[in-house]
Every structure is written in C-alpha cells, then in structure tokens.
PDB file of C-alpha atoms in Angstrom:
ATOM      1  CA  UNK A   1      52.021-119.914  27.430  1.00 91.00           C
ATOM      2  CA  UNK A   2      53.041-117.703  30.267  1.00 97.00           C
ATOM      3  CA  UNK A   3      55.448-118.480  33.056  1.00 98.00           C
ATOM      4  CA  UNK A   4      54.699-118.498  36.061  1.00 98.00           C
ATOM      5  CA  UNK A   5      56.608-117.583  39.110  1.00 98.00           C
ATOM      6  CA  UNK A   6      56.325-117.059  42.640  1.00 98.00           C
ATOM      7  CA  UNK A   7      58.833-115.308  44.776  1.00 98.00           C
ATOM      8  CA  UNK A   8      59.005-113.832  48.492  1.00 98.00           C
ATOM      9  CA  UNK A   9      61.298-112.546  50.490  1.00 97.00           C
ATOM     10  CA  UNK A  10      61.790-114.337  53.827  1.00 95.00           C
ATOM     11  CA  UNK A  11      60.679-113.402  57.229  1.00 92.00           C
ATOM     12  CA  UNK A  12      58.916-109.950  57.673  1.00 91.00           C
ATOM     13  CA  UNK A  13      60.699-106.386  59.399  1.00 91.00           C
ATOM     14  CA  UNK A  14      60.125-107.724  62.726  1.00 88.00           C
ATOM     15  CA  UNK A  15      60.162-110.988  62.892  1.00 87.00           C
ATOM     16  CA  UNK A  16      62.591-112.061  66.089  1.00 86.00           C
ATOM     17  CA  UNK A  17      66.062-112.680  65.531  1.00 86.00           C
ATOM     18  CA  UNK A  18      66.141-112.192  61.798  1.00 93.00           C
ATOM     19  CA  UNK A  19      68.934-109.109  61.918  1.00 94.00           C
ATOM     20  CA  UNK A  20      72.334-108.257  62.263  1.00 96.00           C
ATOM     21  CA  UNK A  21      74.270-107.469  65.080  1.00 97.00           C
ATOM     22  CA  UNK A  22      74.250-103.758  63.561  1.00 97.00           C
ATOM     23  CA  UNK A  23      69.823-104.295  64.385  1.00 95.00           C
ATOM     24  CA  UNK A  24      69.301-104.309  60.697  1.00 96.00           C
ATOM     25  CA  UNK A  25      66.326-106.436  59.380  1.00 96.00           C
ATOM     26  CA  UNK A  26      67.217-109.316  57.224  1.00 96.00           C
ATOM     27  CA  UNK A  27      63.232-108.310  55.168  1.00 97.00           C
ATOM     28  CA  UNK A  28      65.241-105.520  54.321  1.00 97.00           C
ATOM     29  CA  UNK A  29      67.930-107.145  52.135  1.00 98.00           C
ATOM     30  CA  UNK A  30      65.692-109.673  51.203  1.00 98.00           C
ATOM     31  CA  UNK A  31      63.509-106.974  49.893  1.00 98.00           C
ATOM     32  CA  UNK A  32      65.825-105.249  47.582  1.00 98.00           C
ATOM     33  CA  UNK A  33      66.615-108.291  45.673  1.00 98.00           C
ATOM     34  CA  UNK A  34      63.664-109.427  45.323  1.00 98.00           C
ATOM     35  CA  UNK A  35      62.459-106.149  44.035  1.00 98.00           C
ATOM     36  CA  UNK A  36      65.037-106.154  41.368  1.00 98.00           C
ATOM     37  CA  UNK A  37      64.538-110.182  40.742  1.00 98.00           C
ATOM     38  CA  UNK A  38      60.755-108.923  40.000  1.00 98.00           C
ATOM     39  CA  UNK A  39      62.100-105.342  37.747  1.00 98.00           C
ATOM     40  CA  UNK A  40      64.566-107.546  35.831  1.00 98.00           C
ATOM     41  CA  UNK A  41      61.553-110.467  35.373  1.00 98.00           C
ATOM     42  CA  UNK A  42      59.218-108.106  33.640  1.00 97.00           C
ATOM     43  CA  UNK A  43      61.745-107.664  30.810  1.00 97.00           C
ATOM     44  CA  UNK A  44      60.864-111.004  29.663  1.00 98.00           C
ATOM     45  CA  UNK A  45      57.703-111.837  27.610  1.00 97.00           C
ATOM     46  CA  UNK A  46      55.267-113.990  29.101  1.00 97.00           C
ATOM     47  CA  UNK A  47      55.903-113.946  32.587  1.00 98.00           C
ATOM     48  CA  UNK A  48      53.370-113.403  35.708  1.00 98.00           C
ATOM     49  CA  UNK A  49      55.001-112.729  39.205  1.00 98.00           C
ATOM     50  CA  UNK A  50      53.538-113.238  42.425  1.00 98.00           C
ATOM     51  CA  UNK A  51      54.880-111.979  45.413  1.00 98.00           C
ATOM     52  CA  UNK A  52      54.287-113.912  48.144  1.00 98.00           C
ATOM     53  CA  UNK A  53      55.262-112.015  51.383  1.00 97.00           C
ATOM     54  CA  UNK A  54      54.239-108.493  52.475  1.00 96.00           C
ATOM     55  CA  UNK A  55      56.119-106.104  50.234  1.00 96.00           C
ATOM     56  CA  UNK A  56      55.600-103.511  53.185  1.00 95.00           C
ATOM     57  CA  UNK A  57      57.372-105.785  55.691  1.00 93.00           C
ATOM     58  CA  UNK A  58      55.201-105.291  58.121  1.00 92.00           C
ATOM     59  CA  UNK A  59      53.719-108.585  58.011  1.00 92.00           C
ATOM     60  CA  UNK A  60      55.321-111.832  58.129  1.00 94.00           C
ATOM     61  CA  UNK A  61      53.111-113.822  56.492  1.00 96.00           C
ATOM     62  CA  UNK A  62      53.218-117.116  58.096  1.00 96.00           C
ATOM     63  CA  UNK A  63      54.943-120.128  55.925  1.00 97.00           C
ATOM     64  CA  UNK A  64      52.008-122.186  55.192  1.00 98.00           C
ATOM     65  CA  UNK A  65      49.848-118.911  53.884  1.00 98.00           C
ATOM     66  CA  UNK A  66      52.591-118.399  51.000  1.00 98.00           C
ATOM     67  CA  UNK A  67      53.160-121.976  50.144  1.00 98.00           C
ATOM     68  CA  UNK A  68      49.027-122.177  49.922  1.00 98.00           C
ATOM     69  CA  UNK A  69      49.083-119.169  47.993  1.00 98.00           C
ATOM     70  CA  UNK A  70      52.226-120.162  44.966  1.00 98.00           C
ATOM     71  CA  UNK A  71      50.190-124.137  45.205  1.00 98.00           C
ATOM     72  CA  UNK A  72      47.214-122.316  44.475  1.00 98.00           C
ATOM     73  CA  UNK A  73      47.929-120.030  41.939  1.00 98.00           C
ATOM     74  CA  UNK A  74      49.221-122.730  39.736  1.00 98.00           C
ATOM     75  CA  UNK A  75      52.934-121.356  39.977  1.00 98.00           C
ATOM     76  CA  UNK A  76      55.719-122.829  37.586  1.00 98.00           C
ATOM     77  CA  UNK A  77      58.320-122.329  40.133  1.00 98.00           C
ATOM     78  CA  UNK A  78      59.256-120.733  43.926  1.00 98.00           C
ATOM     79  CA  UNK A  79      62.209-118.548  44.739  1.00 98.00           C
ATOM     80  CA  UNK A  80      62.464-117.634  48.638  1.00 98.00           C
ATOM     81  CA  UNK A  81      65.392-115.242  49.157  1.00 98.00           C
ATOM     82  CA  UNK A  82      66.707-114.972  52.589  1.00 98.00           C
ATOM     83  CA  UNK A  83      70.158-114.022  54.118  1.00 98.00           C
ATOM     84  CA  UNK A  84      71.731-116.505  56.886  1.00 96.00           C
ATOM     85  CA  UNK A  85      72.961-116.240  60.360  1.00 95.00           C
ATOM     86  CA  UNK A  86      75.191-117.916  62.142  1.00 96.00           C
ATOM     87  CA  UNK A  87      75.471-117.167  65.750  1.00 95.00           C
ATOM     88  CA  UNK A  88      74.550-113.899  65.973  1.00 94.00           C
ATOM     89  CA  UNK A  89      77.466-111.798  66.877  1.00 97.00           C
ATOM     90  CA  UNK A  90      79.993-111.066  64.942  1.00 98.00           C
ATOM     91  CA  UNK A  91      82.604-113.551  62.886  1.00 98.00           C
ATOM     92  CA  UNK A  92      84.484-114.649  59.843  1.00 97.00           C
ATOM     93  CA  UNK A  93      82.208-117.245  57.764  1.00 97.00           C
ATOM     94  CA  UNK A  94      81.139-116.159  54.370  1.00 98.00           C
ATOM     95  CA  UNK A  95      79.026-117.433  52.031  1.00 98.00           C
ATOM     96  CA  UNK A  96      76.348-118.114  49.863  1.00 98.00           C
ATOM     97  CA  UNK A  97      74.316-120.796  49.272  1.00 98.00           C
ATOM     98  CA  UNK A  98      70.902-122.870  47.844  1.00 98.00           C
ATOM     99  CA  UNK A  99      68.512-125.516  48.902  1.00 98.00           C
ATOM    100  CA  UNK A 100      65.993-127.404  47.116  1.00 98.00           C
ATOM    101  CA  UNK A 101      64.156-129.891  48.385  1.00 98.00           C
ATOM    102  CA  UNK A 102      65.675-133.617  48.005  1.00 97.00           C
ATOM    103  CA  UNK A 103      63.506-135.530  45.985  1.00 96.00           C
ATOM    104  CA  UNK A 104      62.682-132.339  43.714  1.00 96.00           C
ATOM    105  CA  UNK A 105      64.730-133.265  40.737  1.00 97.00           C
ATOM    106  CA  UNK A 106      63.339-129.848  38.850  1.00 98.00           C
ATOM    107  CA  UNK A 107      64.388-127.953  42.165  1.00 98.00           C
ATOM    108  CA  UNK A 108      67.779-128.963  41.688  1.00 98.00           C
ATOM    109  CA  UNK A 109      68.195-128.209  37.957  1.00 98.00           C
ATOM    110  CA  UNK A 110      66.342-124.647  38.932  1.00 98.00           C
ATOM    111  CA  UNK A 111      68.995-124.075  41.724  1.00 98.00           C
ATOM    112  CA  UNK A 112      71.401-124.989  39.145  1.00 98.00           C
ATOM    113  CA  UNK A 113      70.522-122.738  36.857  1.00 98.00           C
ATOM    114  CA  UNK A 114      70.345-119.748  39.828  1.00 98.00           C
ATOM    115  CA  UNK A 115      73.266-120.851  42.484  1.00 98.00           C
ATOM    116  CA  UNK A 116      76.421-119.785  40.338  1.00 98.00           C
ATOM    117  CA  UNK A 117      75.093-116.571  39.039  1.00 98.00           C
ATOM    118  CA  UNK A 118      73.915-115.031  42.412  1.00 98.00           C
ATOM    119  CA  UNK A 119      77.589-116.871  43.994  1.00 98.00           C
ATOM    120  CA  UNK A 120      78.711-114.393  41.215  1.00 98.00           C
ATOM    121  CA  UNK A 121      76.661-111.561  42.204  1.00 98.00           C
ATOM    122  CA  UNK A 122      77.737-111.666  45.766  1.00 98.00           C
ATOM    123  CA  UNK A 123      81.214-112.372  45.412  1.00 98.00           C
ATOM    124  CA  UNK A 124      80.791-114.260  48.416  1.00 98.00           C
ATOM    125  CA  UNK A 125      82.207-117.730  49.171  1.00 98.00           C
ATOM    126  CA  UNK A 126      80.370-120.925  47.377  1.00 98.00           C
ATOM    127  CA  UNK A 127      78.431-123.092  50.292  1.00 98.00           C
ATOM    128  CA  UNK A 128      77.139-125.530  47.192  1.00 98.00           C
ATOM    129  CA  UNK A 129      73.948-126.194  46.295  1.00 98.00           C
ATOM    130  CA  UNK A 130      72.253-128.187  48.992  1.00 98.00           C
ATOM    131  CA  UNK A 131      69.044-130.345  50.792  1.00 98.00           C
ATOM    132  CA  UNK A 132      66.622-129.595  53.164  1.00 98.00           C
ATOM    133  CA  UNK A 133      63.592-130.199  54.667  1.00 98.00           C
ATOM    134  CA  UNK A 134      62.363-126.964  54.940  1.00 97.00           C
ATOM    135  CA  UNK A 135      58.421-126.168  54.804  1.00 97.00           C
ATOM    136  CA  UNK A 136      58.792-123.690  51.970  1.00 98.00           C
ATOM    137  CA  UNK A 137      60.704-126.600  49.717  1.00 98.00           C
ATOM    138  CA  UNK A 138      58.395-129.177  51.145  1.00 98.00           C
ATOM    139  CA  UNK A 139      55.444-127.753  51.156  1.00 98.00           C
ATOM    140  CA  UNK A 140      55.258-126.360  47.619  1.00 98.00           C
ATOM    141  CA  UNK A 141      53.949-127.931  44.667  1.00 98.00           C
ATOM    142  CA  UNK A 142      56.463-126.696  42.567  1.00 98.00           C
ATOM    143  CA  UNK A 143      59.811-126.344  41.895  1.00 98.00           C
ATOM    144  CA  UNK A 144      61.174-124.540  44.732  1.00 98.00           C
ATOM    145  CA  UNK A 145      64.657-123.242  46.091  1.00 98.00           C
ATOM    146  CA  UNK A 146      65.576-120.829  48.626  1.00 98.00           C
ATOM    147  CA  UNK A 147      68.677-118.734  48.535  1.00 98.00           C
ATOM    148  CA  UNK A 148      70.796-117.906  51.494  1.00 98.00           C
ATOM    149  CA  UNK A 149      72.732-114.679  50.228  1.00 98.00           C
ATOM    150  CA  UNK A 150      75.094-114.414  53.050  1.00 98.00           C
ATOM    151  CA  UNK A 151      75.869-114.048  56.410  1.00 98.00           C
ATOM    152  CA  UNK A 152      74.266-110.751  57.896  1.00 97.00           C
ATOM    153  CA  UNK A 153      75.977-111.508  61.314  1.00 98.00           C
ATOM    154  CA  UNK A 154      79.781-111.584  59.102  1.00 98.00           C
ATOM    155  CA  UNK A 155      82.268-109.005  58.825  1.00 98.00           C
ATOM    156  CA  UNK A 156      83.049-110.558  55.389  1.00 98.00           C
ATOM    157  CA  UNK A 157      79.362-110.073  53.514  1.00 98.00           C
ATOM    158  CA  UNK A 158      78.151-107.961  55.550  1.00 98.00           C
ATOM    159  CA  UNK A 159      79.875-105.594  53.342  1.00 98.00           C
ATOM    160  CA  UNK A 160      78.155-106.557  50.201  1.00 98.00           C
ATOM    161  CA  UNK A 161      74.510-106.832  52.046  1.00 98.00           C
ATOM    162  CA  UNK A 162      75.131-103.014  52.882  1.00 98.00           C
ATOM    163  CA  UNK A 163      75.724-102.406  48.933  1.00 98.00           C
ATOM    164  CA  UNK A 164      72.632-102.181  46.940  1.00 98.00           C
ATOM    165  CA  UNK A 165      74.524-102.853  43.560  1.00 98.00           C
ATOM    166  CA  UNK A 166      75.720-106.251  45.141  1.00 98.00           C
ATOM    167  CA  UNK A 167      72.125-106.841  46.177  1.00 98.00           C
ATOM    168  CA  UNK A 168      70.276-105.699  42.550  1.00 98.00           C
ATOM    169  CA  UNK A 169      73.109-107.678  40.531  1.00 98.00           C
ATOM    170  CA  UNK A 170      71.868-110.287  43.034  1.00 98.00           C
ATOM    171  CA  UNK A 171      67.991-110.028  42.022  1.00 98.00           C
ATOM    172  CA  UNK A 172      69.334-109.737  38.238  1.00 98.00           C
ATOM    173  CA  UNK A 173      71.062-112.970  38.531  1.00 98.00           C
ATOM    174  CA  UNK A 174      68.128-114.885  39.738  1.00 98.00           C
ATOM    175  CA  UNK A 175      65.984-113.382  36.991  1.00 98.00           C
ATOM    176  CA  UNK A 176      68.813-114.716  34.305  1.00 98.00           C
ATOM    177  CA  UNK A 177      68.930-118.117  36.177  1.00 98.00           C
ATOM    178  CA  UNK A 178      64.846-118.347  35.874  1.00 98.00           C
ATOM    179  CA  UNK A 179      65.292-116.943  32.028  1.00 98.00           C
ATOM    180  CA  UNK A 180      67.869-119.926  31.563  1.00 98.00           C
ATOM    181  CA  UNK A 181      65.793-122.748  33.605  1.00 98.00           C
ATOM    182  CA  UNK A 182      62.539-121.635  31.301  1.00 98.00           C
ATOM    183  CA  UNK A 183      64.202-120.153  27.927  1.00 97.00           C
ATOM    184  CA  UNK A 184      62.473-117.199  28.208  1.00 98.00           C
ATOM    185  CA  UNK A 185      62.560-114.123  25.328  1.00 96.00           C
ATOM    186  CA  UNK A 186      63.136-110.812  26.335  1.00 94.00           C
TER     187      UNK A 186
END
C-alpha cells in the first residue's frame, strides 16, 4: 500500500508581509525544508509526495486550491511548513512550534510524532504542540499539522533560518516523524 502525503510550503515569494525585517521571504525558508522533507521522503519505500504550493514561489496558491487538491488526491496526511512572525521588527522571542486541528485526534499523534524532532532540528525554544482553527487544519480531510519553525522577525532564530543545515536537518526531521507516525521501510 503506498503512503500518501501532501506537503507545501506556506505563503508564496511575494505574498505581503510574509518576511523579515532583513526583506527576506518566509517561501524561501519554507522552501528549503520542504525540499529536503520531500529528498529525505523518497528514501522510504512506498511513498507518493505531492507538493501542494508553487515550488517556483511565484505563486501563492490560494488556501482552499491546496486543501482541494491533498482532499482530492486521497492524501494520508498534510504537512504545511511555515516560519512565524511576531511583530515585525526586530526582538527576543524564539521558538518553534505545531498545530493540528482540535478535534483531529490523528493530527495530534502526527504532530507528536514531528514536533520534538524538528524542536531538535532548530534548536530553537519549545512553543508545545498546539490548536487552531486554521483553514489548512480545518479544511483538510486528513491528518494535518502545520509547523511554525521560528521567528523570522527574531534575533535569536533568525540565525538558524539563515543556516541551511538547520533548515535540511529540519526537513529530515519531519520525514523521520512521518516514517515514525506510518512505520515506513527505507
């Protein structure tokens, strides 16, 4: 039986807002660990990916199109990787963290599976696994989570966003948490 998962990374290059003081676009980090999320995946047998925002970044594919798309395609499971804000200049809070949706007992037991290996991979702060209403958790038919990686608007991760070893051991992690969830063979 093969696996199924669907994964995007949040937002699109210019979608408003979504950057750091520094003007960088949060697509971008989003990007690289989902890129190695999907490289590390395809070491495991039986597994079909599907992307679910531009991989050019060009396009922000609008929330409901990629929810639509994972429902579907029949997917076993969402992971939306995004990196938080918090004001917007500058500051001190650090952190990563994961939501699933409240009533999505599978979400949680997917998140945690994922949380405490990409905490590890960051070497950021642990927020906790939380709930929320959001439309990608909501909306999906699956079990969903989305991962806030850290703060792109922190002098504290910040650093690590800027390091593409943090952000690949980041994408690995996920793939071992989805290995774990579905006891997957490499």
């Amino acid at each position: 039986m093969v696996t199924k998962v669907a994964i995007d990374a949040g937002h699109g290059m210019n979608t408003p807002g979504k950057r750091s003081p520094s003007d960088e676009r949060e697509w971008l980090f989003n990007n690289k660990v989902v890129q190695s999320a999907i490289n590390y995946l395809k070491h495991y047998k039986d597994v079909s990916i599907l992307r679910l925002d531009d991989p050019t970044g060009k396009a922000d594919v609008p929330l409901k199109s990629r929810t639509d798309k994972a429902n579907k395609w029949g997917a076993d499971i969402l992971v939306s990787v995004h990196h938080n804000a918090n004001t917007g200049k500058w500051g001190s809070w650090t952190g990563t963290e994961t939501y699933h949706y409240p009533s999505s007992s599978n979400g949680k037991k997917l998140a945690q599976s994922i949380h405490p290996r990409v905490v590890r991979a960051y070497g950021l702060r642990d927020r906790g696994i939380k709930t929320a209403n959001f439309h990608m958790l909501r909306e999906s038919r699956m079990p969903t989570i989305l991962i806030e990686g850290g703060f792109m608007d922190s002098t504290i991760d910040i650093k690590k966003l800027r390091d593409d070893k943090v952000l690949d051991a980041a994408g690995k992690a996920i793939a071992e948490g989805i290995s774990e969830y579905f006891g997957l063979k490499k």
